[in-house]
Amino acid sequence: MKAIGESSGVGRSGEPLAVEWTVTSITVDPACTHSGAQVPENGHFVALAIDAQTSPQFEDSALLGGFHPMGNWAIVDANGVTQPHASTTAAYRCQDLDFPPQLAPGSRYSFHLVFDSRSPHGVLTFVPSGRGGGWEWAF
């Protein structure tokens, strides 16, 4: 389980990390600021703030799907049940979309992701395609 502010990253063994990121905050039921905001479809919005940077040698294969909310993310509720469909239209419309659709070498990013959770408590998981393991943050 990762703590808020704790760094994560991926890269080849013996080489600098290809991409490194830090979840800087998790907010349950944040205020929605998008002009087309809707109520959560599943009950509660969960918003993450993330700072990330890629190495000059970064290649897309290092993090397939990047940080896109439809890809590598899931929510596990307080009972240990993985929730499908945590990325909903309502979650997309909570805040302006500012996540990078594609990562570029030698770049820095600061962005937000919003998910739609059945529970105000649980674990957010990030398991990139083609990688074993993954990362978890409690909320």
JSON list of C-alpha atoms in Angstrom, two decimals:
[
{"chain": "A", "resi": 1, "resn": "MET", "atom": "CA", "xyz": [0.00, 0.00, 0.00]},
{"chain": "A", "resi": 2, "resn": "LYS", "atom": "CA", "xyz": [1.43, 3.35, -1.03]},
{"chain": "A", "resi": 3, "resn": "ALA", "atom": "CA", "xyz": [1.11, 6.43, 1.15]},
{"chain": "A", "resi": 4, "resn": "ILE", "atom": "CA", "xyz": [0.04, 9.79, -0.23]},
{"chain": "A", "resi": 5, "resn": "GLY", "atom": "CA", "xyz": [3.24, 11.56, -1.30]},
{"chain": "A", "resi": 6, "resn": "GLU", "atom": "CA", "xyz": [5.21, 8.33, -1.76]},
{"chain": "A", "resi": 7, "resn": "SER", "atom": "CA", "xyz": [6.90, 7.98, -5.14]},
{"chain": "A", "resi": 8, "resn": "SER", "atom": "CA", "xyz": [6.18, 5.12, -7.58]},
{"chain": "A", "resi": 9, "resn": "GLY", "atom": "CA", "xyz": [7.74, 4.29, -10.91]},
{"chain": "A", "resi": 10, "resn": "VAL", "atom": "CA", "xyz": [8.55, 1.81, -13.64]},
{"chain": "A", "resi": 11, "resn": "GLY", "atom": "CA", "xyz": [11.70, 1.11, -15.59]},
{"chain": "A", "resi": 12, "resn": "ARG", "atom": "CA", "xyz": [14.10, -1.58, -16.63]},
{"chain": "A", "resi": 13, "resn": "SER", "atom": "CA", "xyz": [16.32, -3.16, -14.02]},
{"chain": "A", "resi": 14, "resn": "GLY", "atom": "CA", "xyz": [19.62, -1.32, -13.64]},
{"chain": "A", "resi": 15, "resn": "GLU", "atom": "CA", "xyz": [18.39, 1.74, -15.56]},
{"chain": "A", "resi": 16, "resn": "PRO", "atom": "CA", "xyz": [16.83, 5.03, -14.42]},
{"chain": "A", "resi": 17, "resn": "LEU", "atom": "CA", "xyz": [13.04, 4.94, -14.07]},
{"chain": "A", "resi": 18, "resn": "ALA", "atom": "CA", "xyz": [11.25, 5.50, -17.38]},
{"chain": "A", "resi": 19, "resn": "VAL", "atom": "CA", "xyz": [8.34, 7.18, -15.62]},
{"chain": "A", "resi": 20, "resn": "GLU", "atom": "CA", "xyz": [7.91, 8.19, -11.98]},
{"chain": "A", "resi": 21, "resn": "TRP", "atom": "CA", "xyz": [4.77, 9.51, -10.30]},
{"chain": "A", "resi": 22, "resn": "THR", "atom": "CA", "xyz": [3.42, 10.57, -6.94]},
{"chain": "A", "resi": 23, "resn": "VAL", "atom": "CA", "xyz": [-0.21, 10.63, -5.82]},
{"chain": "A", "resi": 24, "resn": "THR", "atom": "CA", "xyz": [-0.24, 13.94, -3.95]},
{"chain": "A", "resi": 25, "resn": "SER", "atom": "CA", "xyz": [-3.83, 13.80, -2.69]},
{"chain": "A", "resi": 26, "resn": "ILE", "atom": "CA", "xyz": [-7.01, 11.73, -2.72]},
{"chain": "A", "resi": 27, "resn": "THR", "atom": "CA", "xyz": [-10.32, 13.48, -2.08]},
{"chain": "A", "resi": 28, "resn": "VAL", "atom": "CA", "xyz": [-13.62, 11.65, -1.59]},
{"chain": "A", "resi": 29, "resn": "ASP", "atom": "CA", "xyz": [-16.68, 13.56, -2.82]},
{"chain": "A", "resi": 30, "resn": "PRO", "atom": "CA", "xyz": [-14.77, 16.57, -4.20]},
{"chain": "A", "resi": 31, "resn": "ALA", "atom": "CA", "xyz": [-16.63, 19.63, -5.42]},
{"chain": "A", "resi": 32, "resn": "CYS", "atom": "CA", "xyz": [-17.28, 19.21, -9.13]},
{"chain": "A", "resi": 33, "resn": "THR", "atom": "CA", "xyz": [-16.23, 22.26, -11.14]},
{"chain": "A", "resi": 34, "resn": "HIS", "atom": "CA", "xyz": [-17.02, 21.22, -14.72]},
{"chain": "A", "resi": 35, "resn": "SER", "atom": "CA", "xyz": [-19.93, 23.09, -16.34]},
{"chain": "A", "resi": 36, "resn": "GLY", "atom": "CA", "xyz": [-21.54, 19.75, -17.30]},
{"chain": "A", "resi": 37, "resn": "ALA", "atom": "CA", "xyz": [-21.13, 18.16, -13.86]},
{"chain": "A", "resi": 38, "resn": "GLN", "atom": "CA", "xyz": [-23.47, 15.30, -12.94]},
{"chain": "A", "resi": 39, "resn": "VAL", "atom": "CA", "xyz": [-24.14, 13.36, -9.76]},
{"chain": "A", "resi": 40, "resn": "PRO", "atom": "CA", "xyz": [-22.04, 10.19, -9.30]},
{"chain": "A", "resi": 41, "resn": "GLU", "atom": "CA", "xyz": [-23.52, 7.13, -11.01]},
{"chain": "A", "resi": 42, "resn": "ASN", "atom": "CA", "xyz": [-22.11, 4.79, -8.34]},
{"chain": "A", "resi": 43, "resn": "GLY", "atom": "CA", "xyz": [-22.45, 7.01, -5.27]},
{"chain": "A", "resi": 44, "resn": "HIS", "atom": "CA", "xyz": [-19.15, 8.82, -4.57]},
{"chain": "A", "resi": 45, "resn": "PHE", "atom": "CA", "xyz": [-16.50, 10.56, -6.61]},
{"chain": "A", "resi": 46, "resn": "VAL", "atom": "CA", "xyz": [-12.88, 9.85, -5.69]},
{"chain": "A", "resi": 47, "resn": "ALA", "atom": "CA", "xyz": [-10.39, 12.40, -7.07]},
{"chain": "A", "resi": 48, "resn": "LEU", "atom": "CA", "xyz": [-6.62, 11.93, -7.27]},
{"chain": "A", "resi": 49, "resn": "ALA", "atom": "CA", "xyz": [-3.97, 14.56, -7.86]},
{"chain": "A", "resi": 50, "resn": "ILE", "atom": "CA", "xyz": [-0.84, 13.15, -9.50]},
{"chain": "A", "resi": 51, "resn": "ASP", "atom": "CA", "xyz": [2.56, 14.60, -10.36]},
{"chain": "A", "resi": 52, "resn": "ALA", "atom": "CA", "xyz": [4.54, 12.58, -12.91]},
{"chain": "A", "resi": 53, "resn": "GLN", "atom": "CA", "xyz": [7.68, 12.82, -14.98]},
{"chain": "A", "resi": 54, "resn": "THR", "atom": "CA", "xyz": [9.19, 10.77, -17.76]},
{"chain": "A", "resi": 55, "resn": "SER", "atom": "CA", "xyz": [12.85, 10.20, -18.49]},
{"chain": "A", "resi": 56, "resn": "PRO", "atom": "CA", "xyz": [14.39, 11.45, -21.75]},
{"chain": "A", "resi": 57, "resn": "GLN", "atom": "CA", "xyz": [14.51, 7.78, -22.83]},
{"chain": "A", "resi": 58, "resn": "PHE", "atom": "CA", "xyz": [10.82, 7.12, -22.07]},
{"chain": "A", "resi": 59, "resn": "GLU", "atom": "CA", "xyz": [9.01, 4.84, -24.54]},
{"chain": "A", "resi": 60, "resn": "ASP", "atom": "CA", "xyz": [5.26, 4.15, -24.59]},
{"chain": "A", "resi": 61, "resn": "SER", "atom": "CA", "xyz": [5.90, 0.47, -23.88]},
{"chain": "A", "resi": 62, "resn": "ALA", "atom": "CA", "xyz": [7.14, 1.41, -20.39]},
{"chain": "A", "resi": 63, "resn": "LEU", "atom": "CA", "xyz": [3.59, 2.31, -19.30]},
{"chain": "A", "resi": 64, "resn": "LEU", "atom": "CA", "xyz": [1.00, 0.97, -21.73]},
{"chain": "A", "resi": 65, "resn": "GLY", "atom": "CA", "xyz": [-2.18, 3.00, -21.50]},
{"chain": "A", "resi": 66, "resn": "GLY", "atom": "CA", "xyz": [-0.43, 5.70, -19.48]},
{"chain": "A", "resi": 67, "resn": "PHE", "atom": "CA", "xyz": [-2.57, 7.15, -16.71]},
{"chain": "A", "resi": 68, "resn": "HIS", "atom": "CA", "xyz": [-5.84, 7.14, -18.67]},
{"chain": "A", "resi": 69, "resn": "PRO", "atom": "CA", "xyz": [-8.67, 6.52, -16.19]},
{"chain": "A", "resi": 70, "resn": "MET", "atom": "CA", "xyz": [-10.34, 3.94, -18.46]},
{"chain": "A", "resi": 71, "resn": "GLY", "atom": "CA", "xyz": [-7.27, 1.74, -18.59]},
{"chain": "A", "resi": 72, "resn": "ASN", "atom": "CA", "xyz": [-5.24, 0.48, -15.70]},
{"chain": "A", "resi": 73, "resn": "TRP", "atom": "CA", "xyz": [-7.25, 1.65, -12.67]},
{"chain": "A", "resi": 74, "resn": "ALA", "atom": "CA", "xyz": [-9.78, -0.14, -10.44]},
{"chain": "A", "resi": 75, "resn": "ILE", "atom": "CA", "xyz": [-11.48, 0.40, -7.10]},
{"chain": "A", "resi": 76, "resn": "VAL", "atom": "CA", "xyz": [-11.67, -2.30, -4.44]},
{"chain": "A", "resi": 77, "resn": "ASP", "atom": "CA", "xyz": [-14.35, -1.58, -1.84]},
{"chain": "A", "resi": 78, "resn": "ALA", "atom": "CA", "xyz": [-14.05, -1.97, 1.93]},
{"chain": "A", "resi": 79, "resn": "ASN", "atom": "CA", "xyz": [-15.27, -5.61, 1.62]},
{"chain": "A", "resi": 80, "resn": "GLY", "atom": "CA", "xyz": [-12.51, -6.49, -0.86]},
{"chain": "A", "resi": 81, "resn": "VAL", "atom": "CA", "xyz": [-14.79, -6.57, -3.91]},
{"chain": "A", "resi": 82, "resn": "THR", "atom": "CA", "xyz": [-13.35, -5.10, -7.10]},
{"chain": "A", "resi": 83, "resn": "GLN", "atom": "CA", "xyz": [-15.76, -2.61, -8.61]},
{"chain": "A", "resi": 84, "resn": "PRO", "atom": "CA", "xyz": [-16.12, -2.63, -12.37]},
{"chain": "A", "resi": 85, "resn": "HIS", "atom": "CA", "xyz": [-16.83, 0.62, -14.21]},
{"chain": "A", "resi": 86, "resn": "ALA", "atom": "CA", "xyz": [-15.22, 3.11, -11.82]},
{"chain": "A", "resi": 87, "resn": "SER", "atom": "CA", "xyz": [-14.60, 5.41, -14.78]},
{"chain": "A", "resi": 88, "resn": "THR", "atom": "CA", "xyz": [-18.03, 6.76, -15.70]},
{"chain": "A", "resi": 89, "resn": "THR", "atom": "CA", "xyz": [-19.36, 9.63, -17.79]},
{"chain": "A", "resi": 90, "resn": "ALA", "atom": "CA", "xyz": [-20.27, 11.39, -14.53]},
{"chain": "A", "resi": 91, "resn": "ALA", "atom": "CA", "xyz": [-16.67, 11.02, -13.27]},
{"chain": "A", "resi": 92, "resn": "TYR", "atom": "CA", "xyz": [-15.35, 12.48, -16.54]},
{"chain": "A", "resi": 93, "resn": "ARG", "atom": "CA", "xyz": [-17.66, 15.48, -16.14]},
{"chain": "A", "resi": 94, "resn": "CYS", "atom": "CA", "xyz": [-16.81, 16.24, -12.52]},
{"chain": "A", "resi": 95, "resn": "GLN", "atom": "CA", "xyz": [-13.71, 18.31, -13.33]},
{"chain": "A", "resi": 96, "resn": "ASP", "atom": "CA", "xyz": [-12.05, 19.52, -16.51]},
{"chain": "A", "resi": 97, "resn": "LEU", "atom": "CA", "xyz": [-9.99, 16.70, -18.04]},
{"chain": "A", "resi": 98, "resn": "ASP", "atom": "CA", "xyz": [-6.32, 17.48, -17.55]},
{"chain": "A", "resi": 99, "resn": "PHE", "atom": "CA", "xyz": [-4.65, 14.05, -17.61]},
{"chain": "A", "resi": 100, "resn": "PRO", "atom": "CA", "xyz": [-2.12, 13.49, -20.41]},
{"chain": "A", "resi": 101, "resn": "PRO", "atom": "CA", "xyz": [-3.65, 11.35, -23.18]},
{"chain": "A", "resi": 102, "resn": "GLN", "atom": "CA", "xyz": [-0.13, 10.30, -24.14]},
{"chain": "A", "resi": 103, "resn": "LEU", "atom": "CA", "xyz": [3.18, 10.62, -22.30]},
{"chain": "A", "resi": 104, "resn": "ALA", "atom": "CA", "xyz": [6.21, 12.17, -23.99]},
{"chain": "A", "resi": 105, "resn": "PRO", "atom": "CA", "xyz": [9.91, 11.66, -23.20]},
{"chain": "A", "resi": 106, "resn": "GLY", "atom": "CA", "xyz": [11.54, 14.13, -20.82]},
{"chain": "A", "resi": 107, "resn": "SER", "atom": "CA", "xyz": [8.23, 15.65, -19.68]},
{"chain": "A", "resi": 108, "resn": "ARG", "atom": "CA", "xyz": [6.61, 16.66, -16.38]},
{"chain": "A", "resi": 109, "resn": "TYR", "atom": "CA", "xyz": [2.89, 16.47, -15.68]},
{"chain": "A", "resi": 110, "resn": "SER", "atom": "CA", "xyz": [0.52, 17.56, -12.93]},
{"chain": "A", "resi": 111, "resn": "PHE", "atom": "CA", "xyz": [-3.04, 16.31, -13.37]},
{"chain": "A", "resi": 112, "resn": "HIS", "atom": "CA", "xyz": [-6.20, 14.91, -11.76]},
{"chain": "A", "resi": 113, "resn": "LEU", "atom": "CA", "xyz": [-8.23, 11.75, -12.23]},
{"chain": "A", "resi": 114, "resn": "VAL", "atom": "CA", "xyz": [-11.78, 11.26, -10.95]},
{"chain": "A", "resi": 115, "resn": "PHE", "atom": "CA", "xyz": [-13.40, 7.88, -10.37]},
{"chain": "A", "resi": 116, "resn": "ASP", "atom": "CA", "xyz": [-16.95, 6.89, -9.45]},
{"chain": "A", "resi": 117, "resn": "SER", "atom": "CA", "xyz": [-17.03, 4.60, -6.39]},
{"chain": "A", "resi": 118, "resn": "ARG", "atom": "CA", "xyz": [-19.86, 2.70, -4.71]},
{"chain": "A", "resi": 119, "resn": "SER", "atom": "CA", "xyz": [-18.21, 3.34, -1.34]},
{"chain": "A", "resi": 120, "resn": "PRO", "atom": "CA", "xyz": [-16.52, 6.37, 0.29]},
{"chain": "A", "resi": 121, "resn": "HIS", "atom": "CA", "xyz": [-13.84, 3.97, 1.59]},
{"chain": "A", "resi": 122, "resn": "GLY", "atom": "CA", "xyz": [-11.68, 1.50, -0.27]},
{"chain": "A", "resi": 123, "resn": "VAL", "atom": "CA", "xyz": [-8.50, 1.06, -2.25]},
{"chain": "A", "resi": 124, "resn": "LEU", "atom": "CA", "xyz": [-7.62, 2.51, -5.63]},
{"chain": "A", "resi": 125, "resn": "THR", "atom": "CA", "xyz": [-5.40, 0.18, -7.66]},
{"chain": "A", "resi": 126, "resn": "PHE", "atom": "CA", "xyz": [-3.16, 0.96, -10.64]},
{"chain": "A", "resi": 127, "resn": "VAL", "atom": "CA", "xyz": [-1.98, -2.13, -12.55]},
{"chain": "A", "resi": 128, "resn": "PRO", "atom": "CA", "xyz": [-0.46, -1.18, -15.93]},
{"chain": "A", "resi": 129, "resn": "SER", "atom": "CA", "xyz": [-0.97, -3.60, -18.82]},
{"chain": "A", "resi": 130, "resn": "GLY", "atom": "CA", "xyz": [1.89, -6.00, -19.31]},
{"chain": "A", "resi": 131, "resn": "ARG", "atom": "CA", "xyz": [3.29, -5.48, -15.81]},
{"chain": "A", "resi": 132, "resn": "GLY", "atom": "CA", "xyz": [3.04, -7.73, -12.80]},
{"chain": "A", "resi": 133, "resn": "GLY", "atom": "CA", "xyz": [2.10, -6.32, -9.44]},
{"chain": "A", "resi": 134, "resn": "GLY", "atom": "CA", "xyz": [0.84, -2.78, -9.31]},
{"chain": "A", "resi": 135, "resn": "TRP", "atom": "CA", "xyz": [0.21, -0.06, -6.75]},
{"chain": "A", "resi": 136, "resn": "GLU", "atom": "CA", "xyz": [-2.56, 0.63, -4.24]},
{"chain": "A", "resi": 137, "resn": "TRP", "atom": "CA", "xyz": [-3.71, 3.71, -2.34]},
{"chain": "A", "resi": 138, "resn": "ALA", "atom": "CA", "xyz": [-6.33, 3.65, 0.42]},
{"chain": "A", "resi": 139, "resn": "PHE", "atom": "CA", "xyz": [-9.12, 6.23, 0.55]}
]
